[in-house]
Each structure stands twice: as structure tokens, then as C-alpha cells.
mmCIF file of C-alpha atoms and ligand atoms in Angstrom:
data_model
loop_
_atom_site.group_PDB
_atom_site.id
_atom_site.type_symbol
_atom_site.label_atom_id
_atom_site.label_comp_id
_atom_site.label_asym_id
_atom_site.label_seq_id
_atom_site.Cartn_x
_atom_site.Cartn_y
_atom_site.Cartn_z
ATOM 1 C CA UNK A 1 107.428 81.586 122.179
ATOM 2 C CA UNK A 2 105.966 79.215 119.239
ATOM 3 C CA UNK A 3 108.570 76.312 120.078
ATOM 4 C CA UNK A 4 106.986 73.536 118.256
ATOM 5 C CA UNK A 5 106.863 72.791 114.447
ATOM 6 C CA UNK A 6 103.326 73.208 114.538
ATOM 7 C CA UNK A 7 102.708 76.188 116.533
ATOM 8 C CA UNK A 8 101.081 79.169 114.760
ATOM 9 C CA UNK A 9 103.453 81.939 114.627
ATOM 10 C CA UNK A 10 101.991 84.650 116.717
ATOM 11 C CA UNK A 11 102.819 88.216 114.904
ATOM 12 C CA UNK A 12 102.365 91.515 115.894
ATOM 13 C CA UNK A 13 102.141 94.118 113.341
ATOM 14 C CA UNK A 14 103.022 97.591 114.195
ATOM 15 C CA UNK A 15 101.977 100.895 112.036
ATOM 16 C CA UNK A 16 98.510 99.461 109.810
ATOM 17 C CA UNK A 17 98.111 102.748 107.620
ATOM 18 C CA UNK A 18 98.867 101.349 104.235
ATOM 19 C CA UNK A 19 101.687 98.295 103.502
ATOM 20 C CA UNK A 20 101.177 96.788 107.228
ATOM 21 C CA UNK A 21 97.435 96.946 106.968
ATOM 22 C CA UNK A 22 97.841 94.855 103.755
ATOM 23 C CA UNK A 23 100.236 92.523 105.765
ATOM 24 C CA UNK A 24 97.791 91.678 107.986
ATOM 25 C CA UNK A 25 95.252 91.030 105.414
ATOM 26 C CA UNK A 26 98.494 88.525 103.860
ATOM 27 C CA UNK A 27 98.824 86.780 107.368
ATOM 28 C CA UNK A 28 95.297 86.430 107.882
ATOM 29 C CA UNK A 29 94.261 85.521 104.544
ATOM 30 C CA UNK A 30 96.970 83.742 102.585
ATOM 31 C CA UNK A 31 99.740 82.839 104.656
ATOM 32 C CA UNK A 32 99.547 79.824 106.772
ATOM 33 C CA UNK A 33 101.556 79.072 109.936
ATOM 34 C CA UNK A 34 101.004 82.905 111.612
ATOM 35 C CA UNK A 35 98.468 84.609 113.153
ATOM 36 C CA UNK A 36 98.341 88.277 113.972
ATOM 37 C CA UNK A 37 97.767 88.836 117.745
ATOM 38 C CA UNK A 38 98.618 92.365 118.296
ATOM 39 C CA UNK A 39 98.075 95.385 116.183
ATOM 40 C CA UNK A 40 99.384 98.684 116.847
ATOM 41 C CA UNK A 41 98.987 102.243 115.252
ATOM 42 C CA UNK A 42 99.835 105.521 116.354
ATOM 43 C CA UNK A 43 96.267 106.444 115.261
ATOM 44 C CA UNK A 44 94.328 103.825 117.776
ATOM 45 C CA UNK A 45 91.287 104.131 116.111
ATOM 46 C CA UNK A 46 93.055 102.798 112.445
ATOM 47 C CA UNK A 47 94.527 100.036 114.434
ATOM 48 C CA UNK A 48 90.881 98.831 115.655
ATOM 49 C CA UNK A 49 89.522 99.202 112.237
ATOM 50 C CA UNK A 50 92.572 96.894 110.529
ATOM 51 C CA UNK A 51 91.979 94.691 114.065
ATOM 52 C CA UNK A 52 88.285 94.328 112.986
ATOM 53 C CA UNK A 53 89.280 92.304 109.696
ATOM 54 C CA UNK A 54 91.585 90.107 111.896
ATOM 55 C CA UNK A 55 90.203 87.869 114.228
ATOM 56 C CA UNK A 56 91.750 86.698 117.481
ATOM 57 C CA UNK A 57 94.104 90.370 116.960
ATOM 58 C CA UNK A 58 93.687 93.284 119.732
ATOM 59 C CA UNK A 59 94.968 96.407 119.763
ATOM 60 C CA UNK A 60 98.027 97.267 121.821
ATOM 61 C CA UNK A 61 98.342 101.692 122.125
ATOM 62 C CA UNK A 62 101.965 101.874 122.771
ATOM 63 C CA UNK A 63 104.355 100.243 119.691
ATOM 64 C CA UNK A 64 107.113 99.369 122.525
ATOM 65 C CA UNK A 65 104.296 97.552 124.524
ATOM 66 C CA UNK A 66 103.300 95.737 121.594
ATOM 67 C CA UNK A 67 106.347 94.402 120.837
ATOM 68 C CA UNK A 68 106.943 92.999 124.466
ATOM 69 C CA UNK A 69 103.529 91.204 124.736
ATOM 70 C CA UNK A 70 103.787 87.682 126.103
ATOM 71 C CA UNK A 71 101.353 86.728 123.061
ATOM 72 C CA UNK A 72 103.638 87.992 120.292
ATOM 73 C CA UNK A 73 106.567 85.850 118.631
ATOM 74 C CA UNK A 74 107.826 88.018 116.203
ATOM 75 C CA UNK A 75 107.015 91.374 114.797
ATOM 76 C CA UNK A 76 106.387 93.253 111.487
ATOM 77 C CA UNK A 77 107.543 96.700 111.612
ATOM 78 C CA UNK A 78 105.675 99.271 108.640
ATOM 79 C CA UNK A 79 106.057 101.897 110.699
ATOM 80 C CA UNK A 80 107.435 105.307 109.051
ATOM 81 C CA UNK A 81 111.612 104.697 108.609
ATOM 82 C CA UNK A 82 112.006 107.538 111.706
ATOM 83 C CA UNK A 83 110.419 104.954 114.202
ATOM 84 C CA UNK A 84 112.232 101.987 113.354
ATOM 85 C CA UNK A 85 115.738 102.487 115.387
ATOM 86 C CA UNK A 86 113.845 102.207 118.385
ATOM 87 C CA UNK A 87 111.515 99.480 117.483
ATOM 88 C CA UNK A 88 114.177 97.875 116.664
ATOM 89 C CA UNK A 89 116.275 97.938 119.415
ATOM 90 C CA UNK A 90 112.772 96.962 121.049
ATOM 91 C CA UNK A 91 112.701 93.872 119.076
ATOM 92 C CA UNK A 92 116.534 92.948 120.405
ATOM 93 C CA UNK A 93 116.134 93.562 123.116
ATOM 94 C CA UNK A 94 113.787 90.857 123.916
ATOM 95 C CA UNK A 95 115.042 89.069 121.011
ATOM 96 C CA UNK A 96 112.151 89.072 118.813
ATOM 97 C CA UNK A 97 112.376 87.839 115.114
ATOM 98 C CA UNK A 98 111.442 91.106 112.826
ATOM 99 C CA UNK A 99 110.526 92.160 109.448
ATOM 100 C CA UNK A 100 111.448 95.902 108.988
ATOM 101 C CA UNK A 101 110.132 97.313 105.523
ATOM 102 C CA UNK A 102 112.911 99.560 104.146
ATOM 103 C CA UNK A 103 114.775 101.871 105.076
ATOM 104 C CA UNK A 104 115.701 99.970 108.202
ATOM 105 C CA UNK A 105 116.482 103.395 109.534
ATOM 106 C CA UNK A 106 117.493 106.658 108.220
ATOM 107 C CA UNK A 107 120.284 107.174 109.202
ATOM 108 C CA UNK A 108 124.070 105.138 108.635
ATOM 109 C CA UNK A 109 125.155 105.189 112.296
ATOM 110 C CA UNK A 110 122.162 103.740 113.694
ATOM 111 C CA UNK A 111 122.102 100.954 111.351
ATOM 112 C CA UNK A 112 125.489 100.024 111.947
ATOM 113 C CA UNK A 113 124.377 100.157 115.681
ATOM 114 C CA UNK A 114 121.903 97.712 115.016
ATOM 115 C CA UNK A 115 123.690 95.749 112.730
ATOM 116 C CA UNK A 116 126.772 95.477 115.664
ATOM 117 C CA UNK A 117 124.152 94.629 118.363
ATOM 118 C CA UNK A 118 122.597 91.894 116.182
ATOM 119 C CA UNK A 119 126.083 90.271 115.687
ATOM 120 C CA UNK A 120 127.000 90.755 119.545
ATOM 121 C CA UNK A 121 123.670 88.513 120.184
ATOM 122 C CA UNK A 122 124.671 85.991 117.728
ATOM 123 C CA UNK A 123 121.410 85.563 116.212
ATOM 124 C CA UNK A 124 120.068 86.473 112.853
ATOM 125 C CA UNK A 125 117.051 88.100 114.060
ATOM 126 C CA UNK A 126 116.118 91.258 112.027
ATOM 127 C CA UNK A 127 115.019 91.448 107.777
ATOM 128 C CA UNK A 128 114.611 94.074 105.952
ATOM 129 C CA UNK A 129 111.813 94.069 103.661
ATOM 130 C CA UNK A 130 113.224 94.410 99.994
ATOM 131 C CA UNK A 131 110.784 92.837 98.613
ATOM 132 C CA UNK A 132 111.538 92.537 95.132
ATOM 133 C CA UNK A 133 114.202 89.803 95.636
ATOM 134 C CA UNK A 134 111.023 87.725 96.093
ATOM 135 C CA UNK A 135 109.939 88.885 92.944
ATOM 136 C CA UNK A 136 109.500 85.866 90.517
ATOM 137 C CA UNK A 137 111.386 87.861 87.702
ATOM 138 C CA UNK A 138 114.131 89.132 89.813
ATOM 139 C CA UNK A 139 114.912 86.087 90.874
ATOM 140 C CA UNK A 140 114.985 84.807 87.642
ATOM 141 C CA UNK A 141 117.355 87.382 86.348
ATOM 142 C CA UNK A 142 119.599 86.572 89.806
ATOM 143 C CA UNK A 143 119.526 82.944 89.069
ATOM 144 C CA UNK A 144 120.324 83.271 84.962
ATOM 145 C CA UNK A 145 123.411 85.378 86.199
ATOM 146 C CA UNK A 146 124.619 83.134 88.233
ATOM 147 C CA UNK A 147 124.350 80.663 86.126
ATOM 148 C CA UNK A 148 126.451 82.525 83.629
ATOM 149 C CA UNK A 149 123.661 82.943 80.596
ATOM 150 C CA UNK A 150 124.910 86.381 80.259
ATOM 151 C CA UNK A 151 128.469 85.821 80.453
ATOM 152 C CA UNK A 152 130.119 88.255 83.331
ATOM 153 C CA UNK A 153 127.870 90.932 83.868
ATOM 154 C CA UNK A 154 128.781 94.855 83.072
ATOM 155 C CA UNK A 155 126.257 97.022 83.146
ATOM 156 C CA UNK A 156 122.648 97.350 84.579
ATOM 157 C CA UNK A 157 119.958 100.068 83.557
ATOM 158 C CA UNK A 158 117.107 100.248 85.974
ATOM 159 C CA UNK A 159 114.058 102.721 85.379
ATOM 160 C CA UNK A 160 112.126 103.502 88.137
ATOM 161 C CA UNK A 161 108.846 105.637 86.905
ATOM 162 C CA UNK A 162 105.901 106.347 89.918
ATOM 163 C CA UNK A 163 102.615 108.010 87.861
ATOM 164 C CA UNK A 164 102.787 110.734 91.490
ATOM 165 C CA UNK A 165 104.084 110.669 94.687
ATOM 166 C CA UNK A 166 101.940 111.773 98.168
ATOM 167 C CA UNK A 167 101.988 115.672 98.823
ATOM 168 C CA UNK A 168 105.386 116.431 100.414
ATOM 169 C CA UNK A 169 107.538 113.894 98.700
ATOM 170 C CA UNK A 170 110.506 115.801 98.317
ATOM 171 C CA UNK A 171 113.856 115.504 96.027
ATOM 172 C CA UNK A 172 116.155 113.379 98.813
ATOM 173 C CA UNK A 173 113.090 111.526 99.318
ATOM 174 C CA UNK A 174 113.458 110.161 95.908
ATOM 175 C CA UNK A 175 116.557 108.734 96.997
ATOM 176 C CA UNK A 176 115.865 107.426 100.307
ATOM 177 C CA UNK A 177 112.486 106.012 99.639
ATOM 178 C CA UNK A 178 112.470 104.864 95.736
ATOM 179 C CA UNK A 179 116.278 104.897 94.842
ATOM 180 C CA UNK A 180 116.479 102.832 97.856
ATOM 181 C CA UNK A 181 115.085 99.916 95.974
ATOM 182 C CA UNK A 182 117.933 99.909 93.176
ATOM 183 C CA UNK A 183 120.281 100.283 95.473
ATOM 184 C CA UNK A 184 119.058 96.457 96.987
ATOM 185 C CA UNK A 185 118.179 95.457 93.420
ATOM 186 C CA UNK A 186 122.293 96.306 92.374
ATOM 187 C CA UNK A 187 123.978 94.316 95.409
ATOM 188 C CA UNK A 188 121.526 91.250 94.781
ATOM 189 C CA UNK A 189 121.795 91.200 91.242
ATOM 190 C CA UNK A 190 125.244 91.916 91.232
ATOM 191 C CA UNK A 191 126.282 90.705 94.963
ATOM 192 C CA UNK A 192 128.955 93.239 95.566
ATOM 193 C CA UNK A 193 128.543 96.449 97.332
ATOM 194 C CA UNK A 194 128.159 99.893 96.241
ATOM 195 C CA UNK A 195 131.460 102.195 96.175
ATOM 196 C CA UNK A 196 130.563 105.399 94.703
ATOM 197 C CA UNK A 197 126.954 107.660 93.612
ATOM 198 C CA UNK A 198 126.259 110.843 91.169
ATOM 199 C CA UNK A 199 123.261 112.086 90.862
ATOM 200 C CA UNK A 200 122.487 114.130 87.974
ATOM 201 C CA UNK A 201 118.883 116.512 88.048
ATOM 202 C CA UNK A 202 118.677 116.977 84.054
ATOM 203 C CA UNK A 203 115.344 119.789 83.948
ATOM 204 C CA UNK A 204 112.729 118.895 85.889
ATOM 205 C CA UNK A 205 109.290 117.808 85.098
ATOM 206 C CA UNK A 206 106.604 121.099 84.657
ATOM 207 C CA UNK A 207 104.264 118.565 85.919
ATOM 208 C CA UNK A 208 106.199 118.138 88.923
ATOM 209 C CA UNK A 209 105.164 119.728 92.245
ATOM 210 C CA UNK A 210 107.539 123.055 93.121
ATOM 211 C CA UNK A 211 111.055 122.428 94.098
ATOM 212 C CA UNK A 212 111.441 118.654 93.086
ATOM 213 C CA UNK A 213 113.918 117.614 91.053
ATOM 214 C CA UNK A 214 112.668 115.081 89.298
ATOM 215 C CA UNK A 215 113.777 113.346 87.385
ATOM 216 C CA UNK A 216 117.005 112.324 88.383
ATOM 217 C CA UNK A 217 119.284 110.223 87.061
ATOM 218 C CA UNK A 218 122.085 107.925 89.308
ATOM 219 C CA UNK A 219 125.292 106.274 88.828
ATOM 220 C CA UNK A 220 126.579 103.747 91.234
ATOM 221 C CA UNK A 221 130.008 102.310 90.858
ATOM 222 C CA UNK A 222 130.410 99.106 92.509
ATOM 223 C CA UNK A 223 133.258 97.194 93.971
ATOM 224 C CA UNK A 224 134.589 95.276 90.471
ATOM 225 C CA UNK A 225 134.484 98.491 88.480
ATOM 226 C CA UNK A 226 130.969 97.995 86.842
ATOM 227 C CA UNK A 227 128.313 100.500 86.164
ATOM 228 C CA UNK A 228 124.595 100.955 87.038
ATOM 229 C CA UNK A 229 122.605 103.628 85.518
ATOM 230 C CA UNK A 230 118.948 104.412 87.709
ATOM 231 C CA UNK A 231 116.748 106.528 86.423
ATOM 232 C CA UNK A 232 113.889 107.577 89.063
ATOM 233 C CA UNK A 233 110.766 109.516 87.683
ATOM 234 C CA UNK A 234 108.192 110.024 90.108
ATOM 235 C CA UNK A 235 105.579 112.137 88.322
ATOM 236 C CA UNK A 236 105.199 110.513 85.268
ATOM 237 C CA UNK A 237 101.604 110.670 85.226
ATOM 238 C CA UNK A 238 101.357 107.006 83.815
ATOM 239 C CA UNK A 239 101.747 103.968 86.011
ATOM 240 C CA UNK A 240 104.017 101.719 87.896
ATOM 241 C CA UNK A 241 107.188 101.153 85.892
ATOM 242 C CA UNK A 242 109.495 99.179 87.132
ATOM 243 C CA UNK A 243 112.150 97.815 84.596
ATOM 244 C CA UNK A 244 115.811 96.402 85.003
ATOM 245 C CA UNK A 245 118.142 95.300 81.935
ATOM 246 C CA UNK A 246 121.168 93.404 82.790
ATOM 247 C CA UNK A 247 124.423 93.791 80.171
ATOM 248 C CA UNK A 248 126.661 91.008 79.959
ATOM 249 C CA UNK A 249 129.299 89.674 78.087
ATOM 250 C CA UNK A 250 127.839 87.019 76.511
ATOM 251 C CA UNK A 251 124.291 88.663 76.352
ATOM 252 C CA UNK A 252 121.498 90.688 77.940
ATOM 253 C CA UNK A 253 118.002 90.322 80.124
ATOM 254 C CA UNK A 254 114.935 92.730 80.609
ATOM 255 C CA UNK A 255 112.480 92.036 83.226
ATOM 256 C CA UNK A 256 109.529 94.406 84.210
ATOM 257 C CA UNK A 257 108.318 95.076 80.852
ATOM 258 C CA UNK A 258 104.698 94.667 81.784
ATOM 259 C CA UNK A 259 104.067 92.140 79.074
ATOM 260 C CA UNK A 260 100.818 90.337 79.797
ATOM 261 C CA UNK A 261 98.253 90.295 77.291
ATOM 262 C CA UNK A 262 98.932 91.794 74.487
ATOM 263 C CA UNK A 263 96.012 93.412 72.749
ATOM 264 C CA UNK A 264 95.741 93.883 68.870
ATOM 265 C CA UNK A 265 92.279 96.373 68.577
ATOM 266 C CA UNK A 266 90.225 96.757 65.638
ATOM 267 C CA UNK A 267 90.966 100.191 65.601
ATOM 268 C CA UNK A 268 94.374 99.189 64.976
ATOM 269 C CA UNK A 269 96.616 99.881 67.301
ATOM 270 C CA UNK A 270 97.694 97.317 69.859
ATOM 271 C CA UNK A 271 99.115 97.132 73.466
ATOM 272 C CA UNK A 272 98.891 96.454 76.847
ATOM 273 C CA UNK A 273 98.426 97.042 80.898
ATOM 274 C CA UNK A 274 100.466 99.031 82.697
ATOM 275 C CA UNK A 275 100.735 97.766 86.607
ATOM 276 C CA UNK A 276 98.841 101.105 88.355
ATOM 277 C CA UNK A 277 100.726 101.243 91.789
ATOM 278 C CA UNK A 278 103.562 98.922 93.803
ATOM 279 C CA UNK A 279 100.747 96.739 95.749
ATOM 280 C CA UNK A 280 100.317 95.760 92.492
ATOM 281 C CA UNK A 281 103.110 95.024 90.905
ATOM 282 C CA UNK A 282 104.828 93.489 93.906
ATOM 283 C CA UNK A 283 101.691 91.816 95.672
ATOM 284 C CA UNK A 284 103.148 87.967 94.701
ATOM 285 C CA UNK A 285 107.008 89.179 96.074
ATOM 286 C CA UNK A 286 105.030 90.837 99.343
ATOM 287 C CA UNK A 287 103.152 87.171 99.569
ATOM 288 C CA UNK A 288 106.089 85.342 99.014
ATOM 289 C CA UNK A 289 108.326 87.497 101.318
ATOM 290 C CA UNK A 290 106.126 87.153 104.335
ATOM 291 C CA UNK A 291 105.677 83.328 103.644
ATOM 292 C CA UNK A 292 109.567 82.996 103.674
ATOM 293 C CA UNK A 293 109.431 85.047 106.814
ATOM 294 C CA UNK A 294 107.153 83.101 108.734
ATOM 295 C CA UNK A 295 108.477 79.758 107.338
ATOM 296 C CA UNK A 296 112.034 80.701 108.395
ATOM 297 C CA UNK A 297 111.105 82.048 111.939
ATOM 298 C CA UNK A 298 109.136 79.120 112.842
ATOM 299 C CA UNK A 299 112.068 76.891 111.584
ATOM 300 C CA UNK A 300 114.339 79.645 114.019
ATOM 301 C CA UNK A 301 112.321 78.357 116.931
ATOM 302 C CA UNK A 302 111.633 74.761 115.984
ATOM 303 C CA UNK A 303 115.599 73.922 115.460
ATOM 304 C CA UNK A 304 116.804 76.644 118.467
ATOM 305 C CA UNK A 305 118.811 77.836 116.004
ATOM 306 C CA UNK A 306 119.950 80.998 115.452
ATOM 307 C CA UNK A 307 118.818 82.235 111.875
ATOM 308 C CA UNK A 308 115.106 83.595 111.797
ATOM 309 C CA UNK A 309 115.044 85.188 108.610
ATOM 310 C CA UNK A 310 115.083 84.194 104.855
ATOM 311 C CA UNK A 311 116.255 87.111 102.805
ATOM 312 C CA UNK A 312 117.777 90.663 103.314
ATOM 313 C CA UNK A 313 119.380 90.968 106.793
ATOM 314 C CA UNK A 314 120.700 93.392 108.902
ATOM 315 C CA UNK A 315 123.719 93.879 106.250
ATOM 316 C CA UNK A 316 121.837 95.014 103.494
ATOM 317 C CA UNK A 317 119.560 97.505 105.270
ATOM 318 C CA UNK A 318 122.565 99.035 106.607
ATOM 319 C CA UNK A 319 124.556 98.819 103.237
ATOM 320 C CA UNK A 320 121.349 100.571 101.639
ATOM 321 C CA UNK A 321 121.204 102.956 104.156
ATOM 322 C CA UNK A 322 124.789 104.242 103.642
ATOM 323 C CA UNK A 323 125.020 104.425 99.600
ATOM 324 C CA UNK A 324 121.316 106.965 99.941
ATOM 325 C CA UNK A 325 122.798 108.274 102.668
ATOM 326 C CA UNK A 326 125.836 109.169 100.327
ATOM 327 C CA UNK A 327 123.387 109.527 97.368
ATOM 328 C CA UNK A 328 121.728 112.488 99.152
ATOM 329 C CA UNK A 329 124.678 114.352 99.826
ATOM 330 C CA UNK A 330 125.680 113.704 95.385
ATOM 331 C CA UNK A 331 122.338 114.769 95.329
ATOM 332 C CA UNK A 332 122.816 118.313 96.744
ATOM 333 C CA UNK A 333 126.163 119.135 95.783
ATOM 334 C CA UNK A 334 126.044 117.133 92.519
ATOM 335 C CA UNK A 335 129.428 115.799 93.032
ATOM 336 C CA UNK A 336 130.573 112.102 92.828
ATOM 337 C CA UNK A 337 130.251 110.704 96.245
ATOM 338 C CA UNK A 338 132.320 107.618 97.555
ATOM 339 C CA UNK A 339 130.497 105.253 99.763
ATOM 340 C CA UNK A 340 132.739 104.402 102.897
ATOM 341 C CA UNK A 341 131.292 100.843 104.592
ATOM 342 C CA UNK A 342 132.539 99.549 107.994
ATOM 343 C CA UNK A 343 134.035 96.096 108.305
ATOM 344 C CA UNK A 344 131.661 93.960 108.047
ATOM 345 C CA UNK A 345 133.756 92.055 110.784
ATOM 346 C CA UNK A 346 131.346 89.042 110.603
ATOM 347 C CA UNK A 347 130.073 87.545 107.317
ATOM 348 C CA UNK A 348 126.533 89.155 107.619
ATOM 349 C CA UNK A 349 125.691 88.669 103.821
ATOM 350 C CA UNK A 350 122.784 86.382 103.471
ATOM 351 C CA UNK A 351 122.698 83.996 100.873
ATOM 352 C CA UNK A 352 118.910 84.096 100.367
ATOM 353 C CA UNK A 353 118.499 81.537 97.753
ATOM 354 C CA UNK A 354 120.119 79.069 100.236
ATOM 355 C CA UNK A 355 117.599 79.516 102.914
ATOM 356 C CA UNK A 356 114.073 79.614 100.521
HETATM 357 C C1 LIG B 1 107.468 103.627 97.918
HETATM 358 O O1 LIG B 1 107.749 103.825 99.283
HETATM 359 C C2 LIG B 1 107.912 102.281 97.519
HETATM 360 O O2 LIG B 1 108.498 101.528 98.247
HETATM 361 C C3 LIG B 1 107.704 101.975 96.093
HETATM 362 O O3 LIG B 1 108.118 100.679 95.766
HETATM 363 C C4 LIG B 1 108.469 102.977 95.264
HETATM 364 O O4 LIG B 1 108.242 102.739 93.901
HETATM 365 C C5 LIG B 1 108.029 104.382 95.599
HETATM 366 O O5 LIG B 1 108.774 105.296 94.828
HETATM 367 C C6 LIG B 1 108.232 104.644 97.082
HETATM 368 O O6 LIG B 1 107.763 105.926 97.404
#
């Protein structure tokens, strides 16, 4: 275990086919204090190509084995959402520090599981990778709220537009794998939970693939009676749009609105960029994220305390977990669905901006 202040981090990333293979580019490249030590894929040969670009990493077969090498510290799970449960339970079970990209897993019982057996061990051990509340403009909206620029909040509009979604991609993935992402953006911005979801399917897209409904449109009701209106649009054919607007009393706040430079062409019209995917638009949050990560792990082990993550715990993947969980059942019977949330027995709720 890295038990000094200086000790490199030793990580092991498991599942390299697209966001952990760019995490291990991040640790190897631009984050100091960690070193990847063990890669793991279920396609072997993937995990020795991603190995190649990461020196002093080798290639563990088996995800479980992995996670219980005596060279690993802690472990970054981008594994699909079906595998995590397990891998998780790995990672307590020899009480490994993890970062989980989202959903932490797919269903509400087993996150609750999780969430219980984290508390039981005391130790703050497991974030889930919502990476946008490491996004300099959401935190600038979260800390302008706060701070009461906008008077009491009421209402939040998110727009969530993908230019196409991977063959497959079906209606409740929509909710599971992009909703998913308001969902975390609501309860940070906002920092209450969830208590109701409608999803409405006005007509589809004719671009769109057979069968999806897309796009839809969600309400979420939240604890103090406001309102949040998402609108997820996956086949827009354009870019990456990403775009929140917070309504307050005393004023509002866009961010996402893709404003760099701002052309003005001879031919006279005049615009910008759009961001082309989420690597993109999120690569500074994904840096920033897994520098938080590594700092707060190796602070974990250096103090023998027992907090090893900076952001979105155990809580909020769960909490997540159970509004889309809820959202795909408004989804299918296009009813108003209440979101039911255990006691949360022990304050789990992690007060990121306190720990960065
Ligand atoms: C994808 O998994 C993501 O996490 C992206 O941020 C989201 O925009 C996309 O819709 C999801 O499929």
C-alpha cells in the first residue's frame, strides 16, 4: 500500500476500450503522484496494446485478479455498468480506494448493497465518476448559487444533445446512460435529492434509428418543490451540446454555450465551434477528476484516515441509480413516477468542494 506522502500511487485500470484507455493516457501523461501498474481488458489483446503506451504497466487477464494484485493501490473501474457490482465488491473487499465511472451499477438494490457495505467498513472508499462536477463551469454555477447571486434557485433547464449514439443504443438507455448525468448535475447544483420523474416521448426523430424514442423530454421534482426540465436528444446530427440554465429569484446563469471564438466571416455570417464528442468537452473535468482522485487517495493513506475520495461517493451513485431506475419505468408507462430512497442512515453526502 503507498503509505508515505511521497509514494506514487500504484493504479490499476480495469476495461481500456474507450474512457479507461484515455485514463491511462491521463495517469501516465498528466497526472502526477500515480502510476498505472496493472491493466486489464476482457479483450487481452486491447489491454496489451493500451499497456504498450504505459510503461512499467502489465497486463493482468482476470479483472478480479487485477484488482487483488499486491502492486495495485487503488483501482479505476471503466468497465461496462453490468460488471461493476462485482468489481466492486472486489475492491471492498480488500479495501481498495476506487473510481467507478457511472452508473455505479444498474440496478437500485445492488447499489444500496454497496453503499451499506461501504458504511459497515467505515471508510469512504468508492467514487463515482460524474465528472462534470469537475467541470470548471459547473462549478462555477455551484459556487454562484451558493453564494446566493441568483437569489433561491427555482428552476433548471438542461439540454442534453449527442450528434449519434453507437448501434444498439436503445430508448431506456437514454436514461440510464445520458439522463444519468442530469440527474448528478440536479442534486449538485441543487443539493437535494430527486422525488419524482415523467418522461414525455414528443415524435421521434426520422433520423433516428427504428424504435428509439428520441427525443425525450424529463421532469424531476425534487425534495423543496422545484422543477428541472431535461431534454435528451441523441441523434441530432450536430455535436456535443451540453447546456444548463439555472432560474433564480434574483436572476439566472447559462453555462455550456460553447462560446469560444467567435467568428465574424467575410461572407457575412458569423459563429462558432461546436465541442464534437464528450472527451472533448469534458477532457479538463476528466483531468481534474482523476487529479482529485489520486490527490485524495494518497492523502487516505498518508493520514490513515478514512476518506479516499474527493467528489461523488457511494451516495450519489446510488441516488442516481434509483431516480433512472424510476425514470425507466415513467419512461415505459409514461406516468409520473415517485422516487422512494432508503435512509441514508449515515450522512454519506459528500461535500466535494470541502475536500478539493
Ligand atoms: C455517454 O456514456 C456519456 O457519458 C456522455 O457524457 C453522454 O453525453 C452520452 O449520452 C452517453 O452515452
Amino acid at each position: 500500500m503507498a503509505t508515505s506522502k511521497n509514494a506514487e500511487l500504484r493504479v490499476a485500470v480495469i476495461g481500456v476500450g474507450l474512457m479507461g484507455a484515455d485514463h491511462v493516457a491521463r495517469l501516465t501523461d498528466r497526472i502526477s503522484g500515480a502510476q498505472v501498474t496493472v491493466i486489464s481488458d476482457y479483450s487481452p489483446a486491447r489491454a496489451a496494446e493500451v499497456a504498450a503506451g504505459a510503461p512499467g504497466a502489465r497486463v493482468v487477464d482476470n479483472a478480479l485478479d487485477a484488482i487483488a494484485d499486491p502492486d495495485v493501490d487503488a483501482v479505476l473501474l471503466a468497465t461496462p455498468g453490468p460488471a461493476h457490482a462485482e468489481q466492486l465488491h472486489a475492491c471492498l473487499d480488500v479495501a481498495k480506494p476506487v473510481l467507478c465511472e457511472k452508473p455505479m451499477t444498474t440496478d437500485v438494490h445492488s447499489s444500496l448493497e454497496l453503499v451499506r457495505r461501504e458504511q459497515s467498513l467505515g471508510r469512504k472508499l468508492i467514487q463515482v465518476g460524474f465528472m462534470r462536477r469537475f467541470d470548471p463551469e459547473y462549478r462555477q454555477l455551484k459556487q454562484a448559487i451558493d453564494a446566493g447571486d441568483f437569489g433561491a434557485p427555482l428552476l433548471l433547464h438542461c439540454a442534453h444533445r449527442n450528434p449519434a449514439v453507437p448501434v444498439g443504443f436503445d430508448s431506456a438507455m437514454m436514461v440510464r446512460d445520458s439522463l444519468v448525468h442530469e440527474v448528478d448535475s440536479a442534486r449538485f447544483l441543487l443539493g437535494e435529492e430527486i422525488t419524482a420523474i415523467t418522461v414525455h416521448t414528443p415524435t421521434s426523430n426520422s433520423q433516428a434509428p427504428a424504435g428509439l424514442r428520441d427525443p425525450q423530454l424529463t421532469l424531476f421534482e425534487t425534495e423543496s418543490g422545484r422543477l428541472v426540465t431535461a431534454e435528451v436528444f441523441v441523434t441530432t446530427g450536430v455535436g456535443y451540446e451540453v447546456r444548463t440554465e439555472l432560474v433564480g429569484e434574483k436572476g439566472s446563469a447559462t453555462i455550456g454555450s460553447d462560446v469560444g471564438l467567435v467568428r465574424k466571416n467575410s461572407n457575412g455570417t458569423w459563429g462558432g465551434r461546436i465541442t464534437a464528442n464528450f472527451k472533448e468537452r469534458f477532457a479538463e473535468a476528466y483531468d481534474e477528476e482523476l487529479r482529485a482522485w489520486v490527490a485524495a487517495v494518497r492523502r487516505g493513506f498518508a493520514d490513515g484516515g478514512d476518506v479516499f475520495i474527493a467528489g461523488p461517493g457511494s451516495w450519489d451513485g446510488y441516488a442516481a441509480t434509483a431516480v433512472c431506475e424510476a425514470g425507466v419505468r415513467a419512461l415505459e408507462s409514461g406516468q409520473r413516477v415517485a422516487v422512494e430512497l432508503a435512509d441514508q442512515a449515515a450522512p454519506v453526502h459528500d461535500d466535494m468542494e470541502a475536500r478539493l
